[in-house]
Coordinates of C-alpha atoms and ligand atoms in Angstrom, one line a residue:
X1 CA -13.2 -32.7 6.6
X2 CA -16.4 -30.8 8.2
X3 CA -14.5 -31.1 11.2
X4 CA -11.1 -29.7 10.0
X5 CA -13.0 -26.6 8.5
X6 CA -14.9 -26.1 12.1
X7 CA -11.7 -26.2 14.0
X8 CA -10.2 -23.9 11.6
X9 CA -12.7 -21.3 11.4
X10 CA -13.0 -21.5 15.4
X11 CA -9.5 -20.9 15.5
X12 CA -9.6 -17.7 13.2
X13 CA -12.5 -16.3 14.7
X14 CA -10.7 -16.5 18.1
X15 CA -7.5 -15.0 16.8
X16 CA -9.2 -12.3 15.0
X17 CA -10.2 -10.7 18.3
X18 CA -6.7 -9.8 19.0
X19 CA -5.3 -8.9 15.6
X20 CA -4.1 -5.4 15.9
X21 CA -0.5 -5.6 14.6
X22 CA -1.2 -5.9 11.1
X23 CA -2.8 -3.4 8.4
X24 CA -5.9 -5.3 7.4
X25 CA -9.3 -3.7 8.0
X26 CA -11.7 -6.2 9.4
X27 CA -15.3 -4.0 9.1
X28 CA -16.1 -5.5 5.8
X29 CA -19.1 -7.4 4.6
X30 CA -19.3 -8.8 1.0
X31 CA -22.4 -11.0 1.3
X32 CA -24.1 -9.4 -1.7
X33 CA -21.1 -10.8 -4.0
X34 CA -21.5 -14.2 -2.7
X35 CA -23.4 -15.2 -6.0
X36 CA -20.3 -14.4 -7.8
X37 CA -18.5 -17.0 -6.3
X38 CA -20.3 -19.6 -8.3
X39 CA -18.6 -18.3 -11.4
X40 CA -15.0 -18.4 -12.7
X41 CA -14.2 -14.7 -13.5
X42 CA -10.9 -14.0 -15.2
X43 CA -10.0 -10.6 -15.8
X44 CA -6.9 -12.0 -17.7
X45 CA -4.5 -9.2 -19.5
X46 CA -5.2 -5.6 -20.1
X47 CA -8.5 -4.2 -18.4
X48 CA -9.1 -1.9 -21.4
X49 CA -9.1 -4.6 -23.6
X50 CA -12.2 -7.1 -24.1
X51 CA -11.3 -10.5 -23.5
X52 CA -14.5 -12.4 -23.2
X53 CA -17.9 -12.1 -21.0
X54 CA -16.7 -14.2 -18.2
X55 CA -14.9 -11.5 -16.6
X56 CA -15.6 -8.2 -14.6
X57 CA -13.5 -5.7 -16.7
X58 CA -16.4 -3.0 -16.6
X59 CA -16.0 -2.7 -12.9
X60 CA -12.4 -2.8 -12.8
X61 CA -12.2 0.3 -15.1
X62 CA -14.5 2.0 -12.8
X63 CA -12.3 1.3 -9.9
X64 CA -9.2 2.8 -12.0
X65 CA -11.5 5.8 -12.8
X66 CA -12.0 6.3 -9.1
X67 CA -8.4 6.2 -8.3
X68 CA -7.3 8.4 -11.1
X69 CA -9.2 11.1 -9.6
X70 CA -8.3 10.0 -6.1
X71 CA -4.6 10.4 -6.9
X72 CA -4.8 13.3 -9.5
X73 CA -3.7 11.2 -12.4
X74 CA -3.3 13.2 -15.6
X75 CA -6.6 13.2 -17.3
X76 CA -6.9 10.6 -20.1
X77 CA -3.3 9.7 -19.5
X78 CA -3.5 6.9 -16.8
X79 CA -3.6 3.5 -16.9
X80 CA -3.6 0.7 -14.2
X81 CA -5.1 -2.5 -13.1
X82 CA -6.3 -4.3 -10.0
X83 CA -3.4 -6.5 -8.7
X84 CA -3.1 -9.2 -6.0
X85 CA -1.6 -6.7 -3.7
X86 CA 0.8 -3.8 -3.1
X87 CA 3.9 -5.8 -3.8
X88 CA 2.6 -6.7 -7.4
X89 CA 1.9 -3.1 -7.9
X90 CA 5.3 -1.9 -6.7
X91 CA 6.8 -4.7 -9.0
X92 CA 5.1 -3.4 -12.0
X93 CA 6.0 0.3 -11.3
X94 CA 9.8 -0.9 -11.0
X95 CA 9.5 -2.7 -14.1
X96 CA 7.8 -0.1 -16.0
X97 CA 10.9 2.5 -14.7
X98 CA 13.2 -0.1 -15.8
X99 CA 11.9 -0.5 -19.1
X100 CA 12.1 3.5 -19.5
X101 CA 15.6 3.8 -17.8
X102 CA 17.6 0.4 -18.4
X103 CA 20.5 2.3 -16.8
X104 CA 18.7 3.5 -13.8
X105 CA 19.9 3.5 -10.2
X106 CA 17.1 2.8 -7.8
X107 CA 17.1 4.7 -4.5
X108 CA 15.0 3.6 -1.2
X109 CA 15.1 4.2 2.2
X110 CA 16.1 1.6 4.9
X111 CA 12.5 1.9 6.2
X112 CA 11.3 0.3 2.9
X113 CA 9.0 -2.5 2.8
X114 CA 11.1 -6.0 2.3
X115 CA 9.2 -6.7 -0.8
X116 CA 11.1 -4.2 -2.7
X117 CA 14.6 -5.8 -2.4
X118 CA 12.8 -9.0 -3.6
X119 CA 11.5 -7.0 -6.7
X120 CA 14.6 -5.2 -7.6
X121 CA 16.5 -8.6 -7.5
X122 CA 13.8 -9.9 -9.9
X123 CA 14.4 -7.1 -12.2
X124 CA 18.0 -7.3 -11.8
X125 CA 18.0 -3.5 -11.0
X126 CA 21.1 -1.6 -9.0
X127 CA 19.9 0.0 -6.1
X128 CA 21.5 1.9 -3.3
X129 CA 19.9 2.3 0.3
X130 CA 19.1 5.9 1.8
X131 CA 19.3 6.7 5.4
X132 CA 16.1 7.2 7.4
X133 CA 15.4 9.9 9.8
X134 CA 14.3 8.6 13.5
X135 CA 10.5 9.1 12.4
X136 CA 11.0 6.5 9.3
X137 CA 11.0 9.4 6.8
X138 CA 13.7 9.6 4.3
X139 CA 16.7 11.4 5.2
X140 CA 16.9 13.8 2.2
X141 CA 20.6 15.3 3.0
X142 CA 21.5 11.5 2.7
X143 CA 19.7 11.6 -0.6
X144 CA 21.2 14.6 -2.1
X145 CA 24.6 13.3 -1.1
X146 CA 24.1 10.0 -2.5
X147 CA 22.6 11.4 -5.9
X148 CA 25.5 13.8 -6.3
X149 CA 28.0 10.9 -6.4
X150 CA 26.0 9.1 -9.2
X151 CA 24.6 12.1 -11.3
X152 CA 25.3 10.3 -14.6
X153 CA 22.9 7.9 -13.9
X154 CA 19.0 8.0 -14.5
X155 CA 17.3 8.1 -11.1
X156 CA 14.5 6.0 -10.0
X157 CA 13.1 6.6 -6.5
X158 CA 10.7 4.6 -4.5
X159 CA 9.2 7.0 -1.9
X160 CA 7.3 5.1 1.0
X161 CA 3.7 6.6 1.6
X162 CA 3.7 5.0 5.0
X163 CA 6.7 2.8 5.7
X164 CA 6.1 -0.6 7.3
X165 CA 6.9 0.2 10.8
X166 CA 6.4 3.8 11.7
X167 CA 3.8 4.8 8.8
X168 CA 6.1 7.6 8.0
X169 CA 5.6 9.4 4.4
X170 CA 8.5 10.5 2.2
X171 CA 7.8 13.8 0.7
X172 CA 7.7 13.6 -2.8
X173 CA 7.5 17.5 -3.8
X174 CA 10.9 17.5 -1.4
X175 CA 12.3 15.0 -3.7
X176 CA 11.4 16.2 -6.8
X177 CA 12.9 19.7 -5.9
X178 CA 16.2 17.7 -4.9
X179 CA 16.1 16.2 -8.6
X180 CA 15.7 19.7 -10.1
X181 CA 18.4 21.2 -8.0
X182 CA 20.9 18.7 -9.5
X183 CA 19.4 19.1 -12.8
X184 CA 18.8 15.4 -13.1
X185 CA 17.3 15.0 -16.5
X186 CA 15.8 11.4 -16.3
X187 CA 14.0 10.4 -13.3
X188 CA 11.1 8.4 -12.4
X189 CA 9.3 8.6 -8.7
X190 CA 7.2 5.5 -7.6
X191 CA 5.1 6.2 -4.5
X192 CA 4.7 2.8 -2.5
X193 CA 1.3 4.0 -1.0
X194 CA 0.2 0.6 0.1
X195 CA -1.5 1.5 3.4
X196 CA -1.5 5.3 3.9
X197 CA -2.2 6.3 0.4
X198 CA -5.7 4.6 0.5
X199 CA -7.1 7.2 2.9
X200 CA -4.5 10.1 2.8
X201 CA -6.4 12.1 0.0
X202 CA -9.7 12.0 2.4
X203 CA -7.5 14.1 5.0
X204 CA -6.6 16.5 2.4
X205 CA -2.9 15.1 2.1
X206 CA -1.6 14.7 -1.6
X207 CA 2.1 15.0 -1.4
X208 CA 2.5 11.6 -3.0
X209 CA 0.2 11.7 -5.9
X210 CA 0.3 12.4 -9.7
X211 CA 0.1 16.4 -9.3
X212 CA 3.0 16.3 -6.6
X213 CA 5.6 14.6 -8.3
X214 CA 4.7 10.7 -8.8
X215 CA 5.0 8.7 -12.1
X216 CA 3.4 6.2 -10.5
X217 CA 1.4 5.0 -7.2
X218 CA 0.4 1.5 -5.9
X219 CA -1.9 0.7 -3.0
X220 CA -3.1 -2.4 -1.4
X221 CA -6.6 -3.3 -1.2
X222 CA -7.1 -5.6 1.6
X223 CA -5.6 -2.9 4.0
X224 CA -7.6 0.2 4.4
X225 CA -10.6 -0.9 2.1
X226 CA -10.7 -4.3 3.5
X227 CA -11.0 -7.5 1.6
X228 CA -11.0 -11.5 2.3
X229 CA -8.8 -11.7 -0.7
X230 CA -5.7 -10.0 -1.2
X231 CA -5.6 -7.2 -3.6
X232 CA -4.4 -3.9 -4.6
X233 CA -4.2 -1.4 -7.7
X234 CA -1.5 0.1 -9.5
X235 CA -1.7 3.2 -11.6
X236 CA 0.9 4.6 -13.9
X237 CA 1.1 7.3 -16.5
X238 CA -0.5 5.8 -20.0
X239 CA 2.0 7.6 -22.0
X240 CA 4.9 5.7 -20.1
X241 CA 3.2 2.4 -20.3
X242 CA 2.7 2.8 -24.1
X243 CA 6.5 3.1 -24.8
X244 CA 7.3 0.1 -22.9
X245 CA 4.3 -1.7 -24.8
X246 CA 6.3 -0.8 -28.1
X247 CA 9.5 -1.3 -27.1
X248 CA 8.6 -5.2 -25.8
X249 CA 6.0 -5.8 -28.4
X250 CA 7.1 -9.2 -28.8
X251 CA 5.0 -9.9 -25.7
X252 CA 2.0 -9.0 -27.4
X253 CA 0.0 -5.9 -26.9
X254 CA -2.7 -7.5 -24.7
X255 CA -0.2 -9.0 -21.9
X256 CA 0.5 -5.7 -20.2
X257 CA 0.3 -6.9 -16.4
X258 CA 2.4 -8.7 -14.3
X259 CA 0.3 -12.1 -14.1
X260 CA -1.8 -13.3 -16.9
X261 CA -5.1 -14.6 -15.4
X262 CA -6.1 -12.1 -12.6
X263 CA -9.3 -12.4 -10.2
X264 CA -12.3 -11.0 -11.5
X265 CA -13.7 -11.1 -7.9
X266 CA -11.0 -8.9 -6.8
X267 CA -12.1 -6.2 -9.2
X268 CA -15.9 -6.6 -7.8
X269 CA -14.4 -6.2 -4.2
X270 CA -12.4 -3.1 -4.9
X271 CA -15.7 -1.5 -6.7
X272 CA -18.1 -2.6 -4.1
X273 CA -15.8 -1.3 -1.2
X274 CA -15.6 2.0 -2.9
X275 CA -19.5 2.2 -3.7
X276 CA -20.7 0.9 -0.6
X277 CA -18.5 3.5 1.7
X278 CA -18.6 6.5 -0.7
X279 CA -16.2 9.5 0.1
X280 CA -17.9 10.3 3.5
X281 CA -18.1 6.7 4.8
X282 CA -14.4 6.2 4.0
X283 CA -13.8 9.7 5.6
X284 CA -15.6 8.4 8.6
X285 CA -13.8 5.5 9.0
X286 CA -10.5 7.2 8.4
X287 CA -11.3 9.7 11.5
X288 CA -12.0 6.7 13.6
X289 CA -8.8 4.9 13.0
X290 CA -6.7 8.4 13.5
X291 CA -8.8 8.9 16.7
X292 CA -8.3 5.4 17.9
X293 CA -4.5 5.8 17.5
X294 CA -4.3 9.1 19.3
X295 CA -6.5 7.0 22.2
X296 CA -4.0 4.4 22.5
X297 CA -1.1 6.6 22.1
X298 CA -2.6 8.7 25.2
X299 CA -3.3 5.7 27.1
X300 CA 0.2 4.2 26.9
X301 CA 1.6 7.6 27.7
X302 CA -0.3 7.5 30.9
X303 CA 1.4 4.2 31.7
X304 CA 4.7 6.0 31.1
X305 CA 5.2 4.2 27.9
X306 CA 6.7 6.5 25.4
X307 CA 4.5 5.7 22.6
X308 CA 4.1 8.0 19.6
X309 CA 2.6 8.5 15.7
X310 CA 3.4 10.1 12.9
X311 CA 0.7 12.6 11.8
X312 CA -2.2 11.3 9.8
X313 CA -1.5 8.0 10.7
X314 CA -3.2 4.6 12.2
X315 CA 0.1 3.1 13.7
X316 CA 1.1 3.7 17.3
X317 CA 4.8 2.9 17.6
X318 CA 6.4 2.0 21.1
X319 CA 9.6 0.1 22.7
X320 CA 9.3 -3.4 22.0
X321 CA 6.6 -5.2 24.0
X322 CA 7.2 -8.7 25.8
X323 CA 7.2 -11.7 23.7
X324 CA 3.7 -12.9 25.4
X325 CA 2.2 -9.8 24.4
X326 CA 3.5 -9.8 20.7
X327 CA 2.4 -13.0 20.5
X328 CA -1.4 -12.7 22.0
X329 CA -1.8 -9.4 19.9
X330 CA -0.1 -10.8 17.0
X331 CA 2.3 -7.5 17.0
X332 CA 5.1 -6.9 14.4
X333 CA 8.3 -5.9 15.9
X334 CA 11.5 -4.6 14.4
X335 CA 14.7 -4.1 16.4
X336 CA 13.8 -2.4 19.3
X337 CA 10.1 -1.1 18.3
X338 CA 6.7 -2.6 18.3
X339 CA 3.5 -1.0 16.8
X340 CA -0.1 -1.5 17.0
X341 CA -2.1 -0.5 13.7
X342 CA -5.6 1.0 14.6
X343 CA -7.2 -0.1 11.2
X344 CA -11.2 -0.2 10.7
X345 CA -12.4 -3.0 12.7
X346 CA -9.9 -2.4 15.8
X347 CA -12.1 -1.4 18.4
X348 CA -11.9 0.7 21.5
X349 CA -12.6 -2.4 23.7
X350 CA -10.0 -4.2 22.0
X351 CA -7.2 -1.3 22.3
X352 CA -8.2 -0.8 26.1
X353 CA -7.8 -4.8 26.6
X354 CA -4.6 -4.2 25.1
X355 CA -3.5 -1.4 27.4
X356 CA -4.5 -3.3 30.3
X357 CA -2.1 -6.1 29.2
X358 CA 0.7 -3.4 28.7
X359 CA 0.1 -2.4 32.2
X360 CA 0.3 -5.8 33.6
X361 CA 3.4 -6.7 32.0
X362 CA 5.0 -3.6 33.2
X363 CA 4.6 -4.5 37.1
Ligands
PLP401 C1 1.9 -3.9 3.0 C2 2.9 -3.1 2.3 C3 3.6 -3.6 0.9 C4 2.9 -5.1 0.5 O1 1.7 -4.8 0.1 P1 1.1 -6.2 -0.1 O2 -0.4 -6.0 -0.3 O3 1.2 -7.0 1.3 O4 1.6 -7.1 -1.3 C5 4.5 -2.8 0.4 N1 4.8 -1.5 1.0 C6 4.5 -1.1 2.2 C7 4.6 0.3 2.6 C8 3.2 -1.8 2.8 O5 2.8 -1.2 3.7

């Protein structure tokens, strides 16, 4: 048994040195939270409703308070919870949208994360895929045309704030102005901000938050903030959530989250990450990542590789790398492109070693 764990630890230690293709920060240290691992903390149900003392809901509420400000949520009209990841946040938001508009048609771009299709299937919601521009951003002309054909339906739009492959951001104010132009009365816009939403506010980019037309926002906690356990946050307008609370009250007003039992450790981890870094530390980490992405792009361009980035992004996109490189550096590839995501914890030394491998593979 001891040997099994030892071998496994050695393996992940080694593989973490070349982990640059997926968006998980690795620069975290939660050793101060270790004593809490000796207890079973369960934030079951609603974060605002007391269950018992073996939970960390007071920390969870502070996390929500932070994100309410971060995402310009309406004062005294926000609600949310710490999830098991971005996908659960998206599932909750789509569930809320469906309860508000049972006849709604969902629109999302072809660059959308794979989990959305599964969520829509689970929720039995009708949907239409909108074309993407080459950057990965939604093709608004296609959105307009498609909306026009379905004007009688309520509209639910899933905006990508950082697409999976190219980290493109769908522009929520543009989406809102299209909805207005076509005089669409009932609409709901969800920002799937899993990766980029965690740091964009620090760079002064807010075109996906509540003040800019979103009805809900979801992020992943293990991406930018970093966590040994997958986690996330979903935030919605409280008035919406209360409306579904009433319409589905046979579930019982306490059971407002997707899962019943929820990890109390996750809420502590999110709280600790926010407190420990502070806004200054978070901005410093963000700037480093943006600079690293730019550094990598320049290095690859110097080799004649047409690498590119979207603005305010950690993701460097380039023509599909060789199988050997994709395997060693754990790169995600889709069709003809690969990407490196310069997350906190990815060092210049790692990037330079990667560039060296790319150089060799060209020869
Ligand atoms: C990562 C990601 C998700 C899924 O988040 P998980 O935390 O892995 O569940 C959803 N959408 C986008 C755009 C993502 O980048």
